[in-house]
Amino acid sequence: MLSQTLIMFAGLAVIALVAVQAMLFVVGSVSRLSREKKAQALSLQLLQERIDAARASRAKVEQAVSSWNGWRKFQVFKRAPEPGDVCSFYLRPHDGKPLPAFRPGQYLTFQLNIPGKDKPVIRCYSLSDAPRQDYFRVSIKRCPAPRDKPGIAPGLCSNFFHDSVKEGDILDVKAPGGHFFIDMEATTPVVLIAGGIGITPVLSMLNALAQDGTLKRQVHFFLGVRSSNDHPMKAHLEELKRLHDKLDLHVCYSEPAKDDAKDRDFRHGERVSIDLFKRVLPSNNFDFYLCGPPPMMESIVAGLEAWGVPDEKVHFEAFGPASIKKVKKDEPPAGPASAGPSVSALEVVFAKSAKTCTWTPTLGTLLELAEKNGVTLDFGCRAGNCGTCITAIKEGDVHYSTPPGAAPEKGSCLTCVAVPSTRLVLDA
Ligand SMILES: Cc1cc2nc3c(=O)[nH]c(=O)nc-3n(C[C@H](O)[C@H](O)[C@H](O)COP(=O)(O)OP(=O)(O)OC[C@H]3O[C@@H](n4cnc5c(N)ncnc54)[C@H](O)[C@@H]3O)c2cc1C
Ligand code: FES
């Protein structure tokens, strides 16, 4: 009897031992499997990161290889008129080599030989389509004479493009440049805002986001024009809207024409404004990209700030003299760094023009100071990239409110982004 009980206990002990071992084996296997799974996921993630990094560096190399220094010849192979005195020009590189992948929002710099002008004239035009390897597109609006000065000649280059640049013509073009571009890696919803011809860089952004057939981000697109008579790319925008649910298109007509119909030609019979954003956007939590005429830009940039949109989420470009000073709240206005905040006025002498002016921080850059005082300086991009406004410094020094794309030679400055930091004598 005792031996039977002992045998039973011994049997139970063996079973328990086997069960514990089996359990330990299972637990060990499960945790080993889970460790292996984690390690596998980690190496997959690492592999993906390596692939992304390789892709990014290949894109950089490709861009560097297909980009160029100085002027490159391009042939105009197509002209396409648009409403509102706008014409699109399609350009192919004359050397037939591929084009660099520019960043949507950037612009081209043109050097034009205009009959009657003693030297080439430089102007910048934003790329108005998504990056492609075969051609660039710019869309140019005729610039009339100012309304209050009808005696003055209308805009030189825009009218030259419209009246004289034909299909087959060859133009000198600098590689795409500029700091106003969309982050193509971001996936968060975005607001794109255009006024009139300011549509060009933001349309390039929209087309790039929709390039693969699926809109990569939710886009709220606002376009402000007077009426259908000034509505560029109307059919294209409507087609994009039809194709992409993620595109929320807000076309605003401030003065609809007699035959313009709400909800067919336009969505809002008003200007693009902060009030409109507050009514139709779910929140202010977006990146805002904006290009338009100075009054619209001024009111919207100030309004976005008042609405609590952080400075780093508001991106804009001015086509003409930059009239918006983006000054961060706790930052003194762009001014003479080395001279210190106590300096409020500095003398600037334009030696060749025999003009002596007083610069104060509110007067802006040296180019703006010159223009306000009737001194003519050459300019192109007005953003420190094209080098057209380079001017020799005879005495004194400057400070850059926006860092120039390429540092100018010693003893000279880029007047479009420079402000004086001491008394200054310029060879202009
Ligand atoms: C980064 C950037 C991107 C741009 N992208 C585009 C774009 O995509 N599409 C586009 O259409 N434009 C664009 N522009 C604007 C473009 O570069 C030109 O500024 C525009 O075409 C006008 O140039 P213009 O030579 O025709 O006129 P300008 O000859 O420069 O004249 C401009 C205005 O000044 C007037 N004017 C001329 N002389 C005087 C004077 N002595 N006194 C008073 N007024 C005078 C002219 O009548 C005209 O109204 C862009 C500008 C920049 C900086
Ligand atoms: S105008 Fe282009 S760098 Fe100044």
Coordinates of N, CA and C in Angstrom, one line a residue, residues 10 14 29 70 96 108 125-126 132 189 204 232 265 291 296 322 359 362 393:
A10 N 5.6 9.6 -6.8 CA 6.7 9.8 -7.7 C 6.3 10.0 -9.1
V14 N 7.0 13.3 -11.3 CA 7.5 13.3 -12.7 C 6.7 14.1 -13.7
S29 N 10.0 29.6 -25.5 CA 9.9 29.7 -27.0 C 9.1 31.0 -27.3
G70 N 25.2 79.2 -63.3 CA 25.1 80.2 -64.3 C 23.9 80.0 -65.2
G96 N 19.1 69.1 -74.1 CA 18.3 67.8 -74.1 C 18.6 67.0 -72.8
L108 N 12.4 80.4 -61.4 CA 13.5 80.4 -62.3 C 13.9 81.9 -62.5
Y125 N 10.5 84.2 -62.3 CA 9.2 83.7 -62.5 C 9.1 82.3 -61.8
S126 N 8.0 82.2 -61.0 CA 7.9 80.9 -60.3 C 7.5 79.8 -61.2
R132 N 9.2 68.0 -63.2 CA 9.2 66.9 -64.2 C 10.6 66.9 -64.8
P189 N -2.4 68.0 -42.9 CA -3.2 68.9 -43.8 C -2.5 70.2 -43.9
S204 N 2.1 74.9 -58.2 CA 3.2 73.9 -58.3 C 3.2 73.0 -57.1
P232 N -7.1 82.2 -63.6 CA -6.2 81.3 -64.4 C -6.3 79.8 -63.9
D265 N -18.8 78.5 -60.9 CA -17.6 79.2 -61.2 C -16.8 79.5 -60.0
C291 N 0.9 83.2 -51.4 CA 1.5 84.1 -52.3 C 0.4 84.9 -53.0
M296 N -3.2 91.8 -49.8 CA -3.7 90.5 -49.3 C -2.7 89.8 -48.4
A322 N 9.3 93.3 -51.2 CA 8.7 92.6 -50.0 C 8.1 93.6 -49.1
W359 N 18.8 105.9 -43.3 CA 18.1 104.6 -43.2 C 17.6 104.4 -41.7
T362 N 12.6 100.7 -40.2 CA 11.3 100.5 -40.8 C 11.4 100.7 -42.3
I393 N 30.7 98.0 -52.0 CA 30.7 98.9 -50.8 C 31.9 99.7 -50.8

